[in-house]
Coordinates of C-alpha atoms and ligand atoms in Angstrom, one line a residue:
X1 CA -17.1 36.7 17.8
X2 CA -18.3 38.5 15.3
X3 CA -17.7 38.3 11.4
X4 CA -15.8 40.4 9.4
X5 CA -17.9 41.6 6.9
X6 CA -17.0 43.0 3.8
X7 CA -19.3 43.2 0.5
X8 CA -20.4 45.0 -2.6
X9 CA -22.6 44.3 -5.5
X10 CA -22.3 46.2 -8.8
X11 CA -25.0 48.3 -8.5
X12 CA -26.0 51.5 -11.1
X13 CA -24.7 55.1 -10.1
X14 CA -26.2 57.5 -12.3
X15 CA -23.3 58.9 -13.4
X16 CA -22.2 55.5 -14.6
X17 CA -26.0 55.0 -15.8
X18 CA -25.4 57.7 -18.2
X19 CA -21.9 57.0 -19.5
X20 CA -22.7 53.2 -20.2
X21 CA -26.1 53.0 -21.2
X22 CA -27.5 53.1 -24.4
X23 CA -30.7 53.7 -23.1
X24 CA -30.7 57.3 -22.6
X25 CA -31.1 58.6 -25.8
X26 CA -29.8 62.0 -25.9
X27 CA -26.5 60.9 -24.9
X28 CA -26.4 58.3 -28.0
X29 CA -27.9 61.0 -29.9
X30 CA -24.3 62.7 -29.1
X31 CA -22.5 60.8 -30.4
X32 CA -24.5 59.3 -33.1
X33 CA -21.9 59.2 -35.2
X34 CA -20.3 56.6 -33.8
X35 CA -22.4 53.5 -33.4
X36 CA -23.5 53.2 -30.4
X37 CA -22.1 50.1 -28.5
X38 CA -23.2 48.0 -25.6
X39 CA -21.9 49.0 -22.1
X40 CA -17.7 46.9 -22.2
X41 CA -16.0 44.9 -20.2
X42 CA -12.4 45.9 -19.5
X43 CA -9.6 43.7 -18.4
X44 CA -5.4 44.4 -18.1
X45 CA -3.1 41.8 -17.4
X46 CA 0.8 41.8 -16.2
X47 CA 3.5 39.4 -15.0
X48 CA 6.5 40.3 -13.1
X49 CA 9.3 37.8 -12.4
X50 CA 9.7 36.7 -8.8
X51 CA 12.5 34.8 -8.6
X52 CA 15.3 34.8 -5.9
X53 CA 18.6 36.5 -7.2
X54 CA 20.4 34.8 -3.6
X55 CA 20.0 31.5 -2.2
X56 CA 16.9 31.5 0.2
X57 CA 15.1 28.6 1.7
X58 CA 12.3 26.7 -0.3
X59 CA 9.0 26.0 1.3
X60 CA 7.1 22.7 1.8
X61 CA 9.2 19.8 2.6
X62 CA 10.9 19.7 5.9
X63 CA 13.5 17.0 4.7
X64 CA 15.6 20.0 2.6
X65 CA 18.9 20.5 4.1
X66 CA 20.3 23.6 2.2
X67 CA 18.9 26.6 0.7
X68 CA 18.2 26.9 -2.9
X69 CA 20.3 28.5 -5.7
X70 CA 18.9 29.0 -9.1
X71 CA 16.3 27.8 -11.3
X72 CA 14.5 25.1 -13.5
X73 CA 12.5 28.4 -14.7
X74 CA 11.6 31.7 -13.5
X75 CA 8.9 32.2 -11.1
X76 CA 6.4 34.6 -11.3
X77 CA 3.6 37.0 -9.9
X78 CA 0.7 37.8 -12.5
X79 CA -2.4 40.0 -12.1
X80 CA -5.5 39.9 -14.1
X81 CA -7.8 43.5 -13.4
X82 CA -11.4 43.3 -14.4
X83 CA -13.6 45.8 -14.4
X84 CA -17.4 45.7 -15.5
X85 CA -19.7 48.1 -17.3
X86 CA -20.3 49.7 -13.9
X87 CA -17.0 50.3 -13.0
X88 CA -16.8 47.6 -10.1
X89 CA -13.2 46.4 -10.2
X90 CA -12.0 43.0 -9.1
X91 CA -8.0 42.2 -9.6
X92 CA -6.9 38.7 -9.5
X93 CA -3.4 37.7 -8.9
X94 CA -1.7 34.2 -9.2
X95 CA 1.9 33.9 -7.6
X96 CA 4.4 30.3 -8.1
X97 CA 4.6 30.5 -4.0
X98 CA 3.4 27.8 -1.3
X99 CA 0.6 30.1 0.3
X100 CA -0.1 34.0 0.6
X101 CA 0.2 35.1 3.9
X102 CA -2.6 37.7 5.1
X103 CA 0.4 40.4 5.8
X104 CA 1.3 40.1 2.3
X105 CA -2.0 41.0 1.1
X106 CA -3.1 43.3 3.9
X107 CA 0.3 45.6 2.9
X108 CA -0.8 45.1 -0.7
X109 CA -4.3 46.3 0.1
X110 CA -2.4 49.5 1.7
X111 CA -0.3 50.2 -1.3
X112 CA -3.2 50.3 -3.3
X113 CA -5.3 52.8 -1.3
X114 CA -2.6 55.1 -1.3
X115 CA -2.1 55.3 -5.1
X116 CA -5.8 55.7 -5.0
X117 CA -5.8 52.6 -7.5
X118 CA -9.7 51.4 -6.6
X119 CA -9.4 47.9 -5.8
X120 CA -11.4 47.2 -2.2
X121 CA -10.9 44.3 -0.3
X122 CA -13.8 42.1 -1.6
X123 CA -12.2 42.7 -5.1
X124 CA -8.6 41.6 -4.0
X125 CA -7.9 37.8 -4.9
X126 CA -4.4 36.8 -4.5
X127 CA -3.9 33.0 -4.8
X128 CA -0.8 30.8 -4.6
X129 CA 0.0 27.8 -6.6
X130 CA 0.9 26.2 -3.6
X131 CA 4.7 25.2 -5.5
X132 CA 6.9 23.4 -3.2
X133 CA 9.6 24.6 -5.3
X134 CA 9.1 28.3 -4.4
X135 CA 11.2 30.6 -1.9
X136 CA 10.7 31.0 1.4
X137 CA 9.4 34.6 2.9
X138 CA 8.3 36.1 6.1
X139 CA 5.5 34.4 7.2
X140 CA 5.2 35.4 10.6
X141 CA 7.9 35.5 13.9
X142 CA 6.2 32.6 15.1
X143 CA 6.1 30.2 11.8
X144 CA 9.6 30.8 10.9
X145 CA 10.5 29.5 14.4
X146 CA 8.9 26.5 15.0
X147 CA 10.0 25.5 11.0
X148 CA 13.6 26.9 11.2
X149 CA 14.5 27.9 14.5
X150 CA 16.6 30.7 15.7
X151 CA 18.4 32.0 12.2
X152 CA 21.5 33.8 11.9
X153 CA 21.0 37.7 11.6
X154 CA 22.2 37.1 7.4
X155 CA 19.8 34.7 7.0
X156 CA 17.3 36.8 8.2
X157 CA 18.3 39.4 6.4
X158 CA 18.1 37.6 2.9
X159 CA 14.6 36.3 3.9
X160 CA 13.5 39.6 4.9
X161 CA 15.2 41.7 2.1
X162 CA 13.4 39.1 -0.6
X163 CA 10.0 39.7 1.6
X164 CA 10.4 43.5 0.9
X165 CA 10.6 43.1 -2.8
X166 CA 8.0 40.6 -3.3
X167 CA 5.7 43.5 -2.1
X168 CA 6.9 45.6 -4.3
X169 CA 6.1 43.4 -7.1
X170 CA 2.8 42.6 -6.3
X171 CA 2.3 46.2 -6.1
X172 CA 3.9 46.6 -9.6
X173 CA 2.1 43.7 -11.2
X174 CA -1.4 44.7 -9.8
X175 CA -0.5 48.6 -10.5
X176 CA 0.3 47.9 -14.0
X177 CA -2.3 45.6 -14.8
X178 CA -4.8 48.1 -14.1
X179 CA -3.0 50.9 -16.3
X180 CA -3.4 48.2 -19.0
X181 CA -7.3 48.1 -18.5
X182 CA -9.0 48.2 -21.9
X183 CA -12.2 47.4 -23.9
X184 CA -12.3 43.2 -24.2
X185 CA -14.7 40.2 -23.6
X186 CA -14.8 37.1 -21.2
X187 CA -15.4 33.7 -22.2
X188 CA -15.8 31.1 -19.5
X189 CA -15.2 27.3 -20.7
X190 CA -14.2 24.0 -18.5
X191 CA -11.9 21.2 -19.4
X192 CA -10.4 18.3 -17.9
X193 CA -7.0 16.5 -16.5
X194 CA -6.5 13.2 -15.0
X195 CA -3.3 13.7 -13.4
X196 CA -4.5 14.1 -10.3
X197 CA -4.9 11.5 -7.0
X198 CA -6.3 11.4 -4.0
X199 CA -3.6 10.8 -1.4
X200 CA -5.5 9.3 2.0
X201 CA -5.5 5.7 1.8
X202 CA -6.4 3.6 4.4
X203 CA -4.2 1.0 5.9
X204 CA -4.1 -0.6 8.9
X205 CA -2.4 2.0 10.8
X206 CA -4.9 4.7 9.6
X207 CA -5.0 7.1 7.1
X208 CA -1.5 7.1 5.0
X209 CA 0.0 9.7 2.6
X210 CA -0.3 7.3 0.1
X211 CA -2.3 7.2 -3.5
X212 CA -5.5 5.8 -3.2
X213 CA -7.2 6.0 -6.6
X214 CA -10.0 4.8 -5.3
X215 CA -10.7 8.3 -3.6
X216 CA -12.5 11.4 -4.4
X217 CA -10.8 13.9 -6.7
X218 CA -12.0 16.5 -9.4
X219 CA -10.8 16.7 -12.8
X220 CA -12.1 19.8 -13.7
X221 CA -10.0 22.3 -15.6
X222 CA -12.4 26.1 -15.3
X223 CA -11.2 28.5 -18.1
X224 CA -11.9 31.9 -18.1
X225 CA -10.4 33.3 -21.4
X226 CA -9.6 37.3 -21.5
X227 CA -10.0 38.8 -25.1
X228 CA -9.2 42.5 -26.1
X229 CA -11.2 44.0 -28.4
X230 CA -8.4 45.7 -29.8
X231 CA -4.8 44.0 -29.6
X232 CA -2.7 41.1 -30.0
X233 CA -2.6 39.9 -26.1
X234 CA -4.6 37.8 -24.4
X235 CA -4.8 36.5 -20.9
X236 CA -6.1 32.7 -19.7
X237 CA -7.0 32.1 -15.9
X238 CA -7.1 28.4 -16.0
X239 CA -7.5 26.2 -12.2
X240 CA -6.9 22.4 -10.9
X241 CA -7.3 21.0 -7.8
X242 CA -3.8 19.1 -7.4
X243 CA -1.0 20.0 -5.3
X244 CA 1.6 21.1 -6.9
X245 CA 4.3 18.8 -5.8
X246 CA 5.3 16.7 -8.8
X247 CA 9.0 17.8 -9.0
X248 CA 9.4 16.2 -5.2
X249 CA 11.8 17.6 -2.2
X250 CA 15.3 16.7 -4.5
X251 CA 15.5 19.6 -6.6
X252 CA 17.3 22.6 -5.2
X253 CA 16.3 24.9 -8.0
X254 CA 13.5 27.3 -7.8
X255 CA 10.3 25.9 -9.8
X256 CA 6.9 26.6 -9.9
X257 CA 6.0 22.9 -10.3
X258 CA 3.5 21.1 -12.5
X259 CA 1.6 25.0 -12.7
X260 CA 4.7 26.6 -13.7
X261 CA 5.3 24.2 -16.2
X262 CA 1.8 24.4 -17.9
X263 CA 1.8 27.8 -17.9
X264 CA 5.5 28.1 -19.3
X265 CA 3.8 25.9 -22.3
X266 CA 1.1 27.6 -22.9
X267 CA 2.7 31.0 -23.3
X268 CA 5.6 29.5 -25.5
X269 CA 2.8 28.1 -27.9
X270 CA 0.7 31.1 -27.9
X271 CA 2.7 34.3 -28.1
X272 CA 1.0 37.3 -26.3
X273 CA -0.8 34.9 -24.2
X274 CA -1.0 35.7 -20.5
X275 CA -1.4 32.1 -18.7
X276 CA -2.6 32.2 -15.2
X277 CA -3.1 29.3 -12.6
X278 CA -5.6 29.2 -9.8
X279 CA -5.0 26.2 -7.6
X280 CA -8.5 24.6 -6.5
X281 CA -9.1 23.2 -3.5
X282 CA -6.5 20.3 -3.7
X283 CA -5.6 19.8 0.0
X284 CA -5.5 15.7 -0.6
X285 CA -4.7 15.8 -4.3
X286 CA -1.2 14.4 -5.7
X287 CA -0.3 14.2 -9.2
X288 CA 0.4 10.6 -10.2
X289 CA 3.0 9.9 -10.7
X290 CA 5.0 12.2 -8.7
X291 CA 9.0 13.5 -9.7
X292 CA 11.6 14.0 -11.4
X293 CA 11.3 16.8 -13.3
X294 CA 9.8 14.7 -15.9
X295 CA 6.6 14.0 -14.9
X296 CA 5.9 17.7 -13.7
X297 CA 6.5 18.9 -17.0
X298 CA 4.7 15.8 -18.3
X299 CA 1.7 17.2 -16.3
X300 CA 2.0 20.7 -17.0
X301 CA 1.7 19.9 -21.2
X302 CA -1.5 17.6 -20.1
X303 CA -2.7 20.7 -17.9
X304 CA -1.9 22.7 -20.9
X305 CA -3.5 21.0 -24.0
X306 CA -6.4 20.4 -21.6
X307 CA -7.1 24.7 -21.7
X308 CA -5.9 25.1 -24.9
X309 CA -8.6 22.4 -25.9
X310 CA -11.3 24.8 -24.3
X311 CA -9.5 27.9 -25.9
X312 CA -10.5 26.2 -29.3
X313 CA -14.1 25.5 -28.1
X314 CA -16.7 28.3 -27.9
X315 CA -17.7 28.6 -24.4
X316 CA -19.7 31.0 -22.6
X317 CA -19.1 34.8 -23.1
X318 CA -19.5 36.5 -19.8
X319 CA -22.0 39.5 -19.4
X320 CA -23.7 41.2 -16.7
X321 CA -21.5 42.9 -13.5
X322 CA -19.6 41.8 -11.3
X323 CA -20.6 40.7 -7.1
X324 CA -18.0 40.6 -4.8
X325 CA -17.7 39.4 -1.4
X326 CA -15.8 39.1 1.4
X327 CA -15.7 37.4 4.4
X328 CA -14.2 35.6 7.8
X329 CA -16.2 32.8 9.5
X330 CA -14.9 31.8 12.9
X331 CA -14.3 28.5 12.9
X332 CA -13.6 26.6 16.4
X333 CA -10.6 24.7 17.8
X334 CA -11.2 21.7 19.9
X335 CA -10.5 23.0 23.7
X336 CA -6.7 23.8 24.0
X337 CA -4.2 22.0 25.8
X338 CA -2.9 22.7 29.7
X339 CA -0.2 24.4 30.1
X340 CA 1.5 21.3 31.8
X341 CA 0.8 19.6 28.4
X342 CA 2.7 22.2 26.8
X343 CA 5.4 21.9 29.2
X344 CA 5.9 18.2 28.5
X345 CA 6.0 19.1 24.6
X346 CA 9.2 21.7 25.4
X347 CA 11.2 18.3 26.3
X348 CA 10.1 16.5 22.6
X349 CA 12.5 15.1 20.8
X350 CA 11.0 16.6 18.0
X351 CA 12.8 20.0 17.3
X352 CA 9.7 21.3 15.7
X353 CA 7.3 19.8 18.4
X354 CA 9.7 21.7 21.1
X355 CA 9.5 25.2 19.3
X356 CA 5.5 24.9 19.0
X357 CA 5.1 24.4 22.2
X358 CA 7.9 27.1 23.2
X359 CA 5.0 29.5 20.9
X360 CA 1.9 28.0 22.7
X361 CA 3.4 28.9 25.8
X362 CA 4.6 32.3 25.0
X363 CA 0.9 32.6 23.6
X364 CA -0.3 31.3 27.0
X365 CA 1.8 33.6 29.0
X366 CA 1.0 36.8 27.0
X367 CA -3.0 36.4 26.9
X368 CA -3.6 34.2 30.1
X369 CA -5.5 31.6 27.3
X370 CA -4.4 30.0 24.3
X371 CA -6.8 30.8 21.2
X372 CA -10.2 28.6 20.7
X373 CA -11.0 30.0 17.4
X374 CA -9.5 31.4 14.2
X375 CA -11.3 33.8 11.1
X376 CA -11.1 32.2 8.4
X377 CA -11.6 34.0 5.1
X378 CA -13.7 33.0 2.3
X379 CA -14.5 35.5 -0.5
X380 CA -17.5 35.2 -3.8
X381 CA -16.9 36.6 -7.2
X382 CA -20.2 36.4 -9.2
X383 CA -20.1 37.0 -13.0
X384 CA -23.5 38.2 -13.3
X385 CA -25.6 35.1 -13.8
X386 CA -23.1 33.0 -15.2
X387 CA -20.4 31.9 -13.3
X388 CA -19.6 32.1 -9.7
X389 CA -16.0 32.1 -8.3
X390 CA -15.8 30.6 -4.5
X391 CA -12.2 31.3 -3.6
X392 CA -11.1 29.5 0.3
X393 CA -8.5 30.1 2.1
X394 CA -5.5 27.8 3.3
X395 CA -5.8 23.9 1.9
X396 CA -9.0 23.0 1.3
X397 CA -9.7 19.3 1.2
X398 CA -11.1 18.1 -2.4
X399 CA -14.6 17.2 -0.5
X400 CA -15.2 20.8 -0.4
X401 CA -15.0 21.7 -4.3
X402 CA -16.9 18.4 -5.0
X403 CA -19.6 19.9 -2.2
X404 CA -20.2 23.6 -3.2
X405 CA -20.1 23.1 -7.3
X406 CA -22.9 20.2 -6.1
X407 CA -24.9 22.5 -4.2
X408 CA -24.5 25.9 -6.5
X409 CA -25.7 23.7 -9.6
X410 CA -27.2 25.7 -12.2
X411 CA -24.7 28.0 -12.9
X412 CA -21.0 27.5 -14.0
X413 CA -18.9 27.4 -10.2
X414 CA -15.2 27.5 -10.4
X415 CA -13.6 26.5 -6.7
X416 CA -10.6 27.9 -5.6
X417 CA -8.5 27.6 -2.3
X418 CA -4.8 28.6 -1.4
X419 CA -6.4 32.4 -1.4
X420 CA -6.0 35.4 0.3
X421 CA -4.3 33.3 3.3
X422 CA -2.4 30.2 4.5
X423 CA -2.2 28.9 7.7
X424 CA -3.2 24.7 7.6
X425 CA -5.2 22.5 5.9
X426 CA -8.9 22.6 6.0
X427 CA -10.6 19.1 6.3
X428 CA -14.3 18.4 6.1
X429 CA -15.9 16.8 8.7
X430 CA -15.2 13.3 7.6
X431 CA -11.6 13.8 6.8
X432 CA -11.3 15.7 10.4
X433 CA -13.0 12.6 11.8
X434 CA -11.0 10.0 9.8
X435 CA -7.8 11.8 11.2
X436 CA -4.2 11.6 9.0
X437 CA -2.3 14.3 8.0
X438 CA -5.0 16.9 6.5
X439 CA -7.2 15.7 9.3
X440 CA -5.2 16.4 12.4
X441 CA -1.8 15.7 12.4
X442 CA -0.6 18.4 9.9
X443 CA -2.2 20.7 12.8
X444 CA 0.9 19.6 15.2
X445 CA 3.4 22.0 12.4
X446 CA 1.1 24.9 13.0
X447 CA 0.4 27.7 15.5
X448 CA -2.8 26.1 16.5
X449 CA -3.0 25.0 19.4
X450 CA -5.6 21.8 19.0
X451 CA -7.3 20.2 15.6
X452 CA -10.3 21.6 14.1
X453 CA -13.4 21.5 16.1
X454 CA -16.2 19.1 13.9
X455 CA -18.4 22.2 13.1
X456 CA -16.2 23.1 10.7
X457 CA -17.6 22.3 7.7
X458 CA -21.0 23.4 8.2
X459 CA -19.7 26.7 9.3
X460 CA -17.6 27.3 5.7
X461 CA -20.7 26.2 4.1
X462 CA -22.8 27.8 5.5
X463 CA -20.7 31.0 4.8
X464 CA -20.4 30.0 1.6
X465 CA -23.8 30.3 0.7
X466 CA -24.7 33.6 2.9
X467 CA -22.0 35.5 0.2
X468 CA -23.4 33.1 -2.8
X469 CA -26.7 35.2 -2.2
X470 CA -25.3 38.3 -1.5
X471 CA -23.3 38.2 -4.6
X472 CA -26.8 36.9 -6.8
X473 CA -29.0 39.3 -5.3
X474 CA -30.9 36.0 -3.3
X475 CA -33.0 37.7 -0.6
X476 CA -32.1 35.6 2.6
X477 CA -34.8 33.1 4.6
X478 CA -35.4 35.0 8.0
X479 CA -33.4 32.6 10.7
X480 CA -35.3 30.8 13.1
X481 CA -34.0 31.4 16.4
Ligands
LIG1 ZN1 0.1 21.4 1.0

């Protein structure tokens, strides 16, 4: 199968050649008058409140029993536009929701192009902060089912009627934070937070949910600090690889977690401030300790002082253009089930068990074979030469931000996942091999029809660094086939 491929590089038109640089003398001469100023950054930020107005569903524990109705605090959809001295424009956007589903961003994508607003794929980053406390949307025929079942046609209706105005706030938020683009620097900086644990321990009966502090994690806190050159606001993009899960399954009000609360607090102690979270790649991270209420607001404030402590610092101002990238690698399934497999797993006494294999079968039926491999998307933002942004889709396991920010030393790397798409969790090879829930058994809740095939992780790397180069301007080694 082949590979999606989607890619630009800032790279000098010469109309923008002679708008932005210096260089050419008569056009300084021109304007003499005015001093004449190195080639700006631009940036324009805007939130927009996403919070149900009816009761709808939260998303990410299965033990919930009613919808939702009202809130600990408002949720929210934010979007940071950034455009370089060449005019390459990237917008990211940060949403309090469990995962972004590739419909969602593909109909975003569509808006866009058709209020000619300039933002190509490659410069589209939508993550989510992956907040169990967040409402539930359409995420596919298929998903719904085997999590919920056959709804009532109101149900429906409220799920889909919330789905259709989440779109247009994304289109809002984005549209309007590119209106707002104006003259203002970028200052990268990294702190650090300990609230975070891994979660696979092993026992006896294998790999448990449980903390294991003995496990890998990352404490890093990346900062990237937006500054107007003229203005009171500002805008912080601040990430953490932790899932964002301390308030627990109890509460039945909407949150955005342990992100919403850090964000919340640093907005309330900086007016003007724009504070946006990108979740990392926090697949078997918990915060420690987990629930009530307390201790996610406990963690947001630690999340909080932690990016306010790099706000204070000086950190590195950003120049250069932007790279941008954008790609699917195929990753492979183990070989699929029979179909009298899947006919055994319609009499499970497991509900959702039943309903996947309902899917499978339907899948089976329609296509003659059940899928063997899936695109997965992986997208590079480079910063000129000093800082790269890796963003993953899904839930990447902690191994994989530990790997790539290993591997890319020399430059500042910031690691996100929960981007662009959410289907599963993404395991490295040792996790898939060590099994547990982010290793296989979270698979059995999915459309897929088999665990990950052990290639994975060398295919995602390998992907990673292809874009890494594209994005620096690396000339590729000729393969050797
Ligand atoms: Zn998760």
């Amino acid at each position: 199968m082949n590979d999606g491929q989607l890619v630009k590089r800032g790279f000098l038109t010469i109309t923008s050649f002679l708008f932005n640089s210096c260089l050419w003398l008569p056009v300084c001469l021109g304007v003499i008058l005015s001093p004449c100023k190195a080639a700006e950054w631009q940036a324009g930020v805007a939130s927009v409140v996403i919070t149900p107005d009816t009761e709808l569903w939260q998303v990410g524990y299965s033990t919930r029993k009613k919808p939702a109705a009202g809130k600990l605090h408002d949720l929210h959809a934010k979007a940071l536009a950034l455009q370089d001295p060449q005019g390459t424009r990237l917008v990211i956007v940060t949403t309090d929701l469990v995962g972004i589903v590739r419909s969602l961003r593909d109909s975003l994508l569509v808006e866009l192009a058709k209020r000619r607003l300039e933002v190509p794929p490659e410069g589209l980053l939508l993550n989510a902060s992956h907040t169990h406390g967040g409402p539930l949307y359409w995420v596919g025929d298929e998903m719904i089912y085997i999590h919920y079942g056959e709804l009532s046609a109101p149900v429906k209706k409220t799920i889909q009627d919330y789905t259709a105005k989440l779109q247009e706030n994304l289109l809002a938020v984005v549209s309007q934070a590119i209106e707002n683009l104006a003259p203002a620097e970028l200052v990268y900086g990294k702190g650090h937070a300990d609230f975070a644990m891994n979660r696979r321990l092993l026992t006896r009966k294998g790999f448990r949910n449980a903390p294991n502090p003995d496990g890998p994690v990352d404490h890093d806190v990346p900062v990237l600090h937006v500054k107007p050159l003229k203005g009171e606001w500002r805008a912080v993009l601040f990430g953490y690889a932790c899932h964002n899960t301390a308030v627990g399954g109890q509460s039945y009000l909407f949150n955005g977690d342990y992100a919403g609360f850090a964000q919340a607090y640093l907005e309330e102690q900086h007016p003007g401030l724009t504070a946006m979270f990108l979740n990392g790649c926090s697949g078997d991270q918990n915060p420690q300790p987990h629930g009530p209420v307390a201790a996610a607001k406990r963690h947001g404030e630690a999340l909080g002082k932690a990016v306010e402590t790099v706000l204070a610092g000086e950190g590195r101002q950003l120049s250069g253009t932007l790279g941008l990238a954008l790609e699917d690698v195929s990753l492979a399934l183990v070989p699929p089930p029979s179909r009298q497999s899947l006919e055994r797993q319609t009499r499970s006494g497991n509900p959702r068990s039943r309903r996947r294999a309902e899917v499978l079968l339907e899948e089976l039926t329609q296509n003659g074979r059940l899928r063997t491999t899936y695109p997965y998307p992986v997208q590079v933002i480079g910063f000129g030469n000093d800082l790269t942004l890796v963003a993953m889709g899904s839930e990447p396991v902690v191994g994989y931000g530990l790997r790539i920010k290993k591997e890319l030393a020399g430059q500042a790397v910031w690691v996100a996942g929960y981007s662009n798409e959410a289907s599963c969790y993404v395991p490295t090879a040792k996790v898939l091999a060590e099994g547990g829930y982010e290793g296989r058994a979270n698979m059995y809740n999915t459309i897929f029809p088999g665990p990950w095939a052990p290639s994975i992780e060398e295919r995602i790397i390998e992907k990673i660094h292809h874009l890494v180069n594209e994005v620096r301007g690396v000339p590729e080694k000729p393969h050797k086939d």
